[in-house]
């Protein structure tokens, strides 16, 4: 109520002194990226040094299709009037006081939201009153596309999922490498986040045998912006064989163990046969002739056989693993 009264008073004053006092806007339209900061400007005439006590500035926002306007920031007789500020702007909207002395009423909004978009009124009363309107548009690019690949185990099909958030609503296209459209077999849905962004999810189902690279494109028509994500078939292969990775690791580990154990085994065998040989020699020593080269060859071949059987065994274990 109070505010409306002020407005009326200001408008009455406006009729009287409008010819002397005018508010100007250097920029009528502002486009801000979601989450960024924006500073909108209104100019008013200041003669000499500013007398802050005589200055009142009102910034109000009106969203499209809504009748009620929201108080963004009010300065009354040089003092901030935060009690009337709409809660959506609490801690986010400020008037840059330093600039007032040069006749610039700068409204800064930090961390802009989708709901900040709309028409802004700046009304200035400084021994005379005037107002202007400024339009603020908020855009949110579909910057990050999250990709997910899943396989439907019961069917020979893959599901590719592309998901991203932005504003306004984007259309999603799917293509293969030959730029052949696959959008026909995709299902695109969206939800609204609490921040007013569109959370768009598109699912493409393809047959397993279609081994190609794919891309999903988020087309933000109003921003004339396309954001793409690529899904490579190689990545698909790794997903497909993800379950076999541990098996491969197991095989590698087995091979390593075999390779390490093998020389140990050979040495062990060698020692054993050497001992046997010595034992035989000790036993037979006095009666038998010394070990001939022929005999040594026999022992060696025995070692070779045990080595071979080990290899065959490890080969078998590999086959079992595969
Ligand atoms: C927005 O303004 C706030 C406060 O002045 C600052 O901390 C922040 O870094 C600014 N953000 C960007 C994206 O400029
Ligand atoms: C500016 O202020 C001076 C003296 O303070 C006065 O003489 C002059 O008329 C003023 N001009 C305007 C445009 O108000
Ligand atoms: C597919 O489209 C992209 C960009 O739109 C282009 O660079 C590429 O050459 C096209 N590929 C084919 C095979 O037409
Ligand atoms: C698309 O997905 C939604 C949600 O998962 C589902 O309700 C709808 O039936 C699907 N539409 C088609 C054509 O598959
Ligand atoms: C967007 O939707 C996906 C599923 O469709 C969900 O996992 C994700 O949490 C949503 N993100 C936000 C910010 O709501
Ligand atoms: C997919 O793209 C990658 C990288 O550009 C390429 O190496 C590969 O051959 C492509 N695969 C197919 C099936 O076209
Ligand atoms: C984005 O993609 C759509 C559909 O493929 C196309 O019509 C439009 O020209 C593209 N826009 C830009 C900026 O590349």
GROMACS .gro file of C-alpha atoms and ligand atoms in nm:
model
  420
    1UNK     CA    1   0.000   0.000   0.000
    2UNK     CA    2   0.274   0.233   0.106
    3UNK     CA    3   0.460   0.167  -0.210
    4UNK     CA    4   0.163   0.236  -0.432
    5UNK     CA    5   0.113   0.568  -0.257
    6UNK     CA    6   0.472   0.661  -0.319
    7UNK     CA    7   0.433   0.569  -0.680
    8UNK     CA    8   0.127   0.789  -0.713
    9UNK     CA    9   0.304   1.078  -0.548
   10UNK     CA   10   0.599   1.033  -0.774
   11UNK     CA   11   0.381   1.016  -1.080
   12UNK     CA   12   0.206   1.338  -0.974
   13UNK     CA   13   0.538   1.506  -0.935
   14UNK     CA   14   0.633   1.360  -1.268
   15UNK     CA   15   0.355   1.548  -1.443
   16UNK     CA   16   0.475   1.874  -1.297
   17UNK     CA   17   0.847   1.851  -1.345
   18UNK     CA   18   0.893   1.589  -1.613
   19UNK     CA   19   1.015   1.845  -1.856
   20UNK     CA   20   1.308   1.925  -1.629
   21UNK     CA   21   1.395   1.581  -1.494
   22UNK     CA   22   1.445   1.278  -1.720
   23UNK     CA   23   1.574   0.927  -1.657
   24UNK     CA   24   1.765   0.769  -1.942
   25UNK     CA   25   1.872   0.415  -2.022
   26UNK     CA   26   2.192   0.360  -2.221
   27UNK     CA   27   2.088  -0.002  -2.285
   28UNK     CA   28   1.729  -0.117  -2.313
   29UNK     CA   29   1.788  -0.494  -2.334
   30UNK     CA   30   2.018  -0.710  -2.125
   31UNK     CA   31   2.082  -1.079  -2.185
   32UNK     CA   32   2.249  -1.262  -1.898
   33UNK     CA   33   2.375  -1.615  -1.864
   34UNK     CA   34   2.214  -1.818  -1.589
   35UNK     CA   35   2.426  -1.802  -1.273
   36UNK     CA   36   2.621  -1.495  -1.384
   37UNK     CA   37   2.599  -1.136  -1.262
   38UNK     CA   38   2.421  -0.856  -1.442
   39UNK     CA   39   2.432  -0.480  -1.388
   40UNK     CA   40   2.155  -0.267  -1.537
   41UNK     CA   41   2.183   0.108  -1.563
   42UNK     CA   42   1.954   0.411  -1.541
   43UNK     CA   43   2.087   0.767  -1.561
   44UNK     CA   44   1.950   1.079  -1.398
   45UNK     CA   45   2.071   1.439  -1.393
   46UNK     CA   46   2.281   1.549  -1.098
   47UNK     CA   47   2.372   1.913  -1.070
   48UNK     CA   48   2.698   1.951  -0.882
   49UNK     CA   49   2.743   1.732  -0.576
   50UNK     CA   50   2.472   1.481  -0.497
   51UNK     CA   51   2.242   1.540  -0.203
   52UNK     CA   52   2.169   1.181  -0.106
   53UNK     CA   53   1.885   1.275   0.131
   54UNK     CA   54   1.684   1.402  -0.160
   55UNK     CA   55   1.731   1.091  -0.368
   56UNK     CA   56   1.491   0.800  -0.398
   57UNK     CA   57   1.543   0.510  -0.641
   58UNK     CA   58   1.300   0.225  -0.699
   59UNK     CA   59   1.381  -0.087  -0.902
   60UNK     CA   60   1.087  -0.318  -0.965
   61UNK     CA   61   1.053  -0.631  -1.173
   62UNK     CA   62   0.749  -0.754  -1.361
   63UNK     CA   63   0.756  -1.102  -1.507
   64UNK     CA   64   0.589  -1.179  -1.832
   65UNK     CA   65   0.227  -1.274  -1.790
   66UNK     CA   66   0.213  -1.165  -1.428
   67UNK     CA   67   0.033  -0.861  -1.302
   68UNK     CA   68   0.213  -0.808  -0.973
   69UNK     CA   69   0.551  -0.649  -0.975
   70UNK     CA   70   0.820  -0.740  -0.727
   71UNK     CA   71   1.037  -0.501  -0.533
   72UNK     CA   72   1.397  -0.561  -0.632
   73UNK     CA   73   1.564  -0.269  -0.456
   74UNK     CA   74   1.440   0.055  -0.299
   75UNK     CA   75   1.640   0.354  -0.186
   76UNK     CA   76   1.426   0.608  -0.002
   77UNK     CA   77   1.579   0.945   0.081
   78UNK     CA   78   1.925   0.798   0.053
   79UNK     CA   79   1.852   0.493   0.268
   80UNK     CA   80   1.806   0.134   0.154
   81UNK     CA   81   1.462  -0.002   0.229
   82UNK     CA   82   1.526  -0.371   0.255
   83UNK     CA   83   1.205  -0.464   0.438
   84UNK     CA   84   1.000  -0.440   0.121
   85UNK     CA   85   1.246  -0.632  -0.092
   86UNK     CA   86   1.108  -0.950  -0.248
   87UNK     CA   87   1.268  -1.258  -0.091
   88UNK     CA   88   1.389  -1.382  -0.432
   89UNK     CA   89   1.628  -1.088  -0.446
   90UNK     CA   90   1.749  -1.096  -0.089
   91UNK     CA   91   2.124  -1.081  -0.085
   92UNK     CA   92   2.137  -1.082  -0.465
   93UNK     CA   93   2.028  -0.732  -0.562
   94UNK     CA   94   2.217  -0.413  -0.476
   95UNK     CA   95   2.241  -0.056  -0.588
   96UNK     CA   96   2.599   0.051  -0.652
   97UNK     CA   97   2.604   0.354  -0.423
   98UNK     CA   98   2.941   0.481  -0.542
   99UNK     CA   99   2.800   0.553  -0.885
  100UNK     CA  100   2.505   0.761  -0.766
  101UNK     CA  101   2.708   1.082  -0.741
  102UNK     CA  102   2.772   1.066  -1.113
  103UNK     CA  103   2.400   1.025  -1.183
  104UNK     CA  104   2.410   0.651  -1.244
  105UNK     CA  105   2.163   0.421  -1.070
  106UNK     CA  106   2.322   0.080  -1.124
  107UNK     CA  107   2.131  -0.226  -1.015
  108UNK     CA  108   2.347  -0.534  -0.976
  109UNK     CA  109   2.192  -0.879  -0.955
  110UNK     CA  110   2.426  -1.165  -0.877
  111UNK     CA  111   2.379  -1.532  -0.954
  112UNK     CA  112   2.089  -1.462  -1.190
  113UNK     CA  113   1.798  -1.704  -1.202
  114UNK     CA  114   1.551  -1.790  -1.475
  115UNK     CA  115   1.282  -1.611  -1.273
  116UNK     CA  116   1.483  -1.285  -1.286
  117UNK     CA  117   1.383  -1.246  -1.649
  118UNK     CA  118   1.124  -0.979  -1.719
  119UNK     CA  119   1.065  -0.609  -1.740
  120UNK     CA  120   1.244  -0.383  -1.490
  121UNK     CA  121   1.118  -0.043  -1.392
  122UNK     CA  122   1.364   0.210  -1.262
  123UNK     CA  123   1.201   0.511  -1.101
  124UNK     CA  124   1.413   0.795  -0.975
  125UNK     CA  125   1.304   1.087  -0.763
  126UNK     CA  126   1.554   1.365  -0.720
  127UNK     CA  127   1.376   1.696  -0.700
  128UNK     CA  128   1.173   1.567  -0.986
  129UNK     CA  129   1.083   1.215  -1.094
  130UNK     CA  130   1.092   0.997  -1.401
  131UNK     CA  131   1.107   0.628  -1.491
  132UNK     CA  132   1.212   0.395  -1.767
  133UNK     CA  133   1.177   0.023  -1.847
  134UNK     CA  134   1.458  -0.223  -1.911
  135UNK     CA  135   1.420  -0.581  -2.033
  136UNK     CA  136   1.625  -0.863  -1.889
  137UNK     CA  137   1.651  -1.200  -2.064
  138UNK     CA  138   1.813  -1.502  -1.906
  139UNK     CA  139   1.966  -1.779  -2.109
  140UNK     CA  140   2.113  -2.107  -2.000
  141UNK     CA  141   2.319  -2.303  -2.248
  142UNK     CA  142   2.305  -2.680  -2.246
  143UNK     CA  143   2.674  -2.675  -2.154
  144UNK     CA  144   2.736  -3.017  -2.006
  145UNK     CA  145   2.583  -3.323  -2.162
  146UNK     CA  146   2.593  -3.633  -1.947
  147UNK     CA  147   2.622  -3.957  -2.141
  148UNK     CA  148   2.520  -4.296  -2.023
  149UNK     CA  149   2.539  -4.626  -2.207
  150UNK     CA  150   2.350  -4.927  -2.092
  151UNK     CA  151   2.294  -5.264  -2.241
  152UNK     CA  152   1.969  -5.443  -2.221
  153UNK     CA  153   2.094  -5.787  -2.135
  154UNK     CA  154   1.771  -5.961  -2.212
  155UNK     CA  155   1.764  -5.810  -2.560
  156UNK     CA  156   2.044  -5.744  -2.805
  157UNK     CA  157   1.997  -5.371  -2.769
  158UNK     CA  158   2.182  -5.073  -2.632
  159UNK     CA  159   2.040  -4.763  -2.476
  160UNK     CA  160   2.227  -4.436  -2.509
  161UNK     CA  161   2.117  -4.160  -2.275
  162UNK     CA  162   2.204  -3.793  -2.315
  163UNK     CA  163   2.095  -3.557  -2.036
  164UNK     CA  164   2.151  -3.186  -1.988
  165UNK     CA  165   2.000  -2.877  -1.826
  166UNK     CA  166   1.934  -2.541  -1.984
  167UNK     CA  167   1.682  -2.278  -2.086
  168UNK     CA  168   1.470  -2.243  -2.292
  169UNK     CA  169   1.363  -2.594  -2.388
  170UNK     CA  170   1.597  -2.764  -2.635
  171UNK     CA  171   1.524  -3.013  -2.907
  172UNK     CA  172   1.744  -3.322  -2.915
  173UNK     CA  173   1.874  -3.475  -3.238
  174UNK     CA  174   2.060  -3.802  -3.278
  175UNK     CA  175   2.293  -3.870  -3.568
  176UNK     CA  176   2.535  -4.133  -3.682
  177UNK     CA  177   2.870  -4.049  -3.841
  178UNK     CA  178   2.715  -4.009  -4.184
  179UNK     CA  179   2.488  -3.744  -4.036
  180UNK     CA  180   2.195  -3.976  -4.084
  181UNK     CA  181   1.921  -3.879  -3.844
  182UNK     CA  182   1.827  -4.138  -3.582
  183UNK     CA  183   1.594  -3.910  -3.390
  184UNK     CA  184   1.299  -4.122  -3.494
  185UNK     CA  185   1.400  -4.401  -3.256
  186UNK     CA  186   1.477  -4.165  -2.968
  187UNK     CA  187   1.253  -4.072  -2.678
  188UNK     CA  188   1.307  -3.723  -2.535
  189UNK     CA  189   1.146  -3.611  -2.212
  190UNK     CA  190   1.200  -3.322  -1.973
  191UNK     CA  191   1.132  -3.208  -1.622
  192UNK     CA  192   1.165  -2.865  -1.461
  193UNK     CA  193   1.430  -2.816  -1.197
  194UNK     CA  194   1.361  -2.608  -0.887
  195UNK     CA  195   1.570  -2.334  -1.050
  196UNK     CA  196   1.336  -2.322  -1.348
  197UNK     CA  197   1.576  -2.494  -1.587
  198UNK     CA  198   1.469  -2.766  -1.827
  199UNK     CA  199   1.620  -3.103  -1.743
  200UNK     CA  200   1.612  -3.277  -2.079
  201UNK     CA  201   1.676  -3.649  -2.114
  202UNK     CA  202   1.689  -3.828  -2.447
  203UNK     CA  203   1.716  -4.205  -2.486
  204UNK     CA  204   1.819  -4.374  -2.809
  205UNK     CA  205   1.772  -4.748  -2.843
  206UNK     CA  206   1.982  -4.921  -3.108
  207UNK     CA  207   2.050  -5.277  -3.213
  208UNK     CA  208   2.373  -5.430  -3.093
  209UNK     CA  209   2.503  -5.507  -3.440
  210UNK     CA  210   2.497  -5.140  -3.542
  211UNK     CA  211   2.858  -5.069  -3.459
  212UNK     CA  212   2.878  -4.697  -3.529
  213UNK     CA  213   2.967  -4.369  -3.362
  214UNK     CA  214   2.674  -4.156  -3.252
  215UNK     CA  215   2.615  -3.802  -3.144
  216UNK     CA  216   2.332  -3.629  -2.965
  217UNK     CA  217   2.275  -3.260  -3.036
  218UNK     CA  218   2.091  -3.026  -2.801
  219UNK     CA  219   1.944  -2.750  -3.013
  220UNK     CA  220   1.859  -2.439  -2.812
  221UNK     CA  221   1.650  -2.274  -3.083
  222UNK     CA  222   1.606  -1.938  -2.915
  223UNK     CA  223   1.978  -1.899  -2.853
  224UNK     CA  224   2.057  -2.055  -3.194
  225UNK     CA  225   2.303  -2.278  -3.015
  226UNK     CA  226   2.390  -2.644  -3.069
  227UNK     CA  227   2.573  -2.853  -2.813
  228UNK     CA  228   2.686  -3.202  -2.909
  229UNK     CA  229   2.813  -3.509  -2.732
  230UNK     CA  230   2.978  -3.800  -2.910
  231UNK     CA  231   2.950  -4.163  -2.826
  232UNK     CA  232   3.227  -4.371  -2.977
  233UNK     CA  233   3.177  -4.732  -3.063
  234UNK     CA  234   3.514  -4.810  -2.905
  235UNK     CA  235   3.381  -4.685  -2.574
  236UNK     CA  236   3.080  -4.900  -2.640
  237UNK     CA  237   3.308  -5.203  -2.682
  238UNK     CA  238   3.471  -5.137  -2.346
  239UNK     CA  239   3.128  -5.113  -2.188
  240UNK     CA  240   3.026  -5.431  -2.359
  241UNK     CA  241   3.332  -5.615  -2.232
  242UNK     CA  242   3.339  -5.445  -1.897
  243UNK     CA  243   3.246  -5.770  -1.724
  244UNK     CA  244   3.537  -5.952  -1.889
  245UNK     CA  245   3.797  -5.704  -1.770
  246UNK     CA  246   3.840  -5.878  -1.435
  247UNK     CA  247   3.875  -6.209  -1.617
  248UNK     CA  248   4.154  -6.068  -1.836
  249UNK     CA  249   4.324  -5.935  -1.524
  250UNK     CA  250   4.297  -6.278  -1.366
  251UNK     CA  251   4.458  -6.440  -1.672
  252UNK     CA  252   4.741  -6.187  -1.672
  253UNK     CA  253   4.799  -6.248  -1.301
  254UNK     CA  254   4.803  -6.624  -1.360
  255UNK     CA  255   5.059  -6.584  -1.640
  256UNK     CA  256   5.280  -6.367  -1.419
  257UNK     CA  257   5.263  -6.617  -1.135
  258UNK     CA  258   5.347  -6.901  -1.375
  259UNK     CA  259   5.639  -6.705  -1.518
  260UNK     CA  260   5.774  -6.635  -1.169
  261UNK     CA  261   5.713  -6.987  -1.038
  262UNK     CA  262   5.853  -7.159  -1.345
  263UNK     CA  263   6.223  -7.073  -1.292
  264UNK     CA  264   6.182  -7.158  -0.923
  265UNK     CA  265   6.032  -7.489  -1.021
  266UNK     CA  266   6.314  -7.554  -1.268
  267UNK     CA  267   6.573  -7.471  -1.005
  268UNK     CA  268   6.396  -7.694  -0.756
  269UNK     CA  269   6.379  -7.977  -1.008
  270UNK     CA  270   6.742  -7.924  -1.099
  271UNK     CA  271   6.847  -7.939  -0.734
  272UNK     CA  272   6.634  -8.247  -0.675
  273UNK     CA  273   6.779  -8.427  -0.972
  274UNK     CA  274   7.123  -8.307  -0.873
  275UNK     CA  275   7.067  -8.451  -0.526
  276UNK     CA  276   6.928  -8.770  -0.678
  277UNK     CA  277   7.228  -8.783  -0.899
  278UNK     CA  278   7.458  -8.730  -0.605
  279UNK     CA  279   7.269  -8.988  -0.399
  280UNK     CA  280   7.291  -9.234  -0.685
  281UNK     CA  281   7.654  -9.147  -0.722
  282UNK     CA  282   7.710  -9.193  -0.347
  283UNK     CA  283   7.521  -9.517  -0.346
  284UNK     CA  284   7.673  -9.657  -0.658
  285UNK     CA  285   7.989  -9.452  -0.639
  286UNK     CA  286   8.228  -9.722  -0.559
  287UNK     CA  287   8.081  -9.984  -0.787
  288UNK     CA  288   7.961  -9.780  -1.085
  289UNK     CA  289   8.169  -9.581  -1.323
  290UNK     CA  290   8.148  -9.201  -1.285
  291UNK     CA  291   7.846  -9.027  -1.444
  292UNK     CA  292   7.901  -9.007  -1.813
  293UNK     CA  293   7.793  -8.733  -2.049
  294UNK     CA  294   7.522  -8.969  -2.170
  295UNK     CA  295   7.378  -8.994  -1.818
  296UNK     CA  296   7.389  -8.619  -1.775
  297UNK     CA  297   7.189  -8.590  -2.092
  298UNK     CA  298   6.931  -8.824  -1.946
  299UNK     CA  299   6.893  -8.606  -1.636
  300UNK     CA  300   6.869  -8.296  -1.847
  301UNK     CA  301   6.596  -8.440  -2.062
  302UNK     CA  302   6.406  -8.531  -1.749
  303UNK     CA  303   6.418  -8.170  -1.639
  304UNK     CA  304   6.303  -8.064  -1.981
  305UNK     CA  305   6.007  -8.296  -1.960
  306UNK     CA  306   5.895  -8.157  -1.626
  307UNK     CA  307   5.936  -7.807  -1.767
  308UNK     CA  308   5.727  -7.897  -2.069
  309UNK     CA  309   5.454  -8.051  -1.858
  310UNK     CA  310   5.443  -7.730  -1.653
  311UNK     CA  311   5.398  -7.526  -1.967
  312UNK     CA  312   5.127  -7.754  -2.090
  313UNK     CA  313   4.957  -7.730  -1.754
  314UNK     CA  314   4.969  -7.352  -1.751
  315UNK     CA  315   4.844  -7.357  -2.108
  316UNK     CA  316   4.551  -7.565  -1.998
  317UNK     CA  317   4.471  -7.336  -1.709
  318UNK     CA  318   4.465  -7.045  -1.953
  319UNK     CA  319   4.222  -7.226  -2.172
  320UNK     CA  320   4.002  -7.291  -1.875
  321UNK     CA  321   4.008  -6.925  -1.784
  322UNK     CA  322   3.921  -6.816  -2.134
  323LIG     C1  323   2.929  -1.203  -0.908
  323LIG     O1  324   2.940  -1.109  -0.806
  323LIG     C2  325   2.981  -1.169  -0.682
  323LIG     C3  326   2.973  -1.061  -0.576
  323LIG     O2  327   3.015  -0.939  -0.623
  323LIG     C4  328   3.122  -1.221  -0.699
  323LIG     O3  329   3.165  -1.282  -0.581
  323LIG     C5  330   3.122  -1.325  -0.810
  323LIG     O4  331   3.252  -1.370  -0.836
  323LIG     C6  332   3.062  -1.267  -0.936
  323LIG     N1  333   3.044  -1.375  -1.033
  323LIG     C7  334   3.080  -1.363  -1.160
  323LIG     C8  335   3.052  -1.482  -1.246
  323LIG     O5  336   3.131  -1.262  -1.206
  324LIG     C1  337   2.274   2.390  -1.095
  324LIG     O1  338   2.309   2.448  -0.969
  324LIG     C2  339   2.343   2.588  -0.980
  324LIG     C3  340   2.387   2.635  -0.844
  324LIG     O2  341   2.395   2.535  -0.750
  324LIG     C4  342   2.222   2.665  -1.031
  324LIG     O3  343   2.256   2.799  -1.048
  324LIG     C5  344   2.176   2.606  -1.164
  324LIG     O4  345   2.059   2.671  -1.208
  324LIG     C6  346   2.149   2.457  -1.153
  324LIG     N1  347   2.116   2.404  -1.283
  324LIG     C7  348   2.018   2.316  -1.304
  324LIG     C8  349   2.001   2.265  -1.443
  324LIG     O5  350   1.945   2.278  -1.213
  325LIG     C1  351   2.831  -3.401  -4.068
  325LIG     O1  352   2.808  -3.270  -4.016
  325LIG     C2  353   2.924  -3.207  -3.964
  325LIG     C3  354   2.885  -3.073  -3.903
  325LIG     O2  355   2.752  -3.043  -3.926
  325LIG     C4  356   3.027  -3.192  -4.076
  325LIG     O3  357   3.145  -3.131  -4.025
  325LIG     C5  358   3.059  -3.328  -4.136
  325LIG     O4  359   3.146  -3.312  -4.246
  325LIG     C6  360   2.932  -3.398  -4.182
  325LIG     N1  361   2.965  -3.534  -4.223
  325LIG     C7  362   2.913  -3.591  -4.334
  325LIG     C8  363   2.960  -3.729  -4.360
  325LIG     O5  364   2.835  -3.532  -4.406
  326LIG     C1  365   0.921  -4.212  -2.350
  326LIG     O1  366   0.964  -4.223  -2.215
  326LIG     C2  367   0.864  -4.194  -2.120
  326LIG     C3  368   0.925  -4.195  -1.985
  326LIG     O2  369   1.026  -4.289  -1.972
  326LIG     C4  370   0.752  -4.299  -2.135
  326LIG     O3  371   0.650  -4.269  -2.043
  326LIG     C5  372   0.698  -4.292  -2.276
  326LIG     O4  373   0.599  -4.393  -2.295
  326LIG     C6  374   0.807  -4.311  -2.379
  326LIG     N1  375   0.754  -4.287  -2.512
  326LIG     C7  376   0.786  -4.364  -2.618
  326LIG     C8  377   0.726  -4.326  -2.748
  326LIG     O5  378   0.862  -4.459  -2.607
  327LIG     C1  379   1.776  -3.447  -1.431
  327LIG     O1  380   1.712  -3.569  -1.461
  327LIG     C2  381   1.789  -3.685  -1.435
  327LIG     C3  382   1.711  -3.806  -1.476
  327LIG     O2  383   1.624  -3.781  -1.581
  327LIG     C4  384   1.825  -3.690  -1.287
  327LIG     O3  385   1.908  -3.800  -1.263
  327LIG     C5  386   1.895  -3.563  -1.246
  327LIG     O4  387   1.921  -3.563  -1.109
  327LIG     C6  388   1.813  -3.442  -1.282
  327LIG     N1  389   1.890  -3.322  -1.252
  327LIG     C7  390   1.839  -3.215  -1.187
  327LIG     C8  391   1.930  -3.102  -1.160
  327LIG     O5  392   1.722  -3.213  -1.153
  328LIG     C1  393   3.447  -4.387  -3.427
  328LIG     O1  394   3.530  -4.274  -3.409
  328LIG     C2  395   3.662  -4.307  -3.374
  328LIG     C3  396   3.738  -4.179  -3.344
  328LIG     O2  397   3.710  -4.078  -3.436
  328LIG     C4  398   3.726  -4.387  -3.490
  328LIG     O3  399   3.857  -4.421  -3.457
  328LIG     C5  400   3.643  -4.511  -3.515
  328LIG     O4  401   3.694  -4.579  -3.631
  328LIG     C6  402   3.497  -4.478  -3.538
  328LIG     N1  403   3.421  -4.600  -3.544
  328LIG     C7  404   3.336  -4.632  -3.641
  328LIG     C8  405   3.269  -4.761  -3.632
  328LIG     O5  406   3.315  -4.553  -3.735
  329LIG     C1  407   2.163  -2.646  -3.499
  329LIG     O1  408   2.105  -2.767  -3.547
  329LIG     C2  409   1.984  -2.750  -3.618
  329LIG     C3  410   1.931  -2.886  -3.652
  329LIG     O2  411   2.031  -2.973  -3.696
  329LIG     C4  412   2.009  -2.664  -3.741
  329LIG     O3  413   1.888  -2.645  -3.811
  329LIG     C5  414   2.067  -2.530  -3.698
  329LIG     O4  415   2.099  -2.454  -3.810
  329LIG     C6  416   2.189  -2.550  -3.613
  329LIG     N1  417   2.232  -2.421  -3.560
  329LIG     C7  418   2.359  -2.386  -3.549
  329LIG     C8  419   2.387  -2.251  -3.493
  329LIG     O5  420   2.449  -2.461  -3.583
   0.00000   0.00000   0.00000
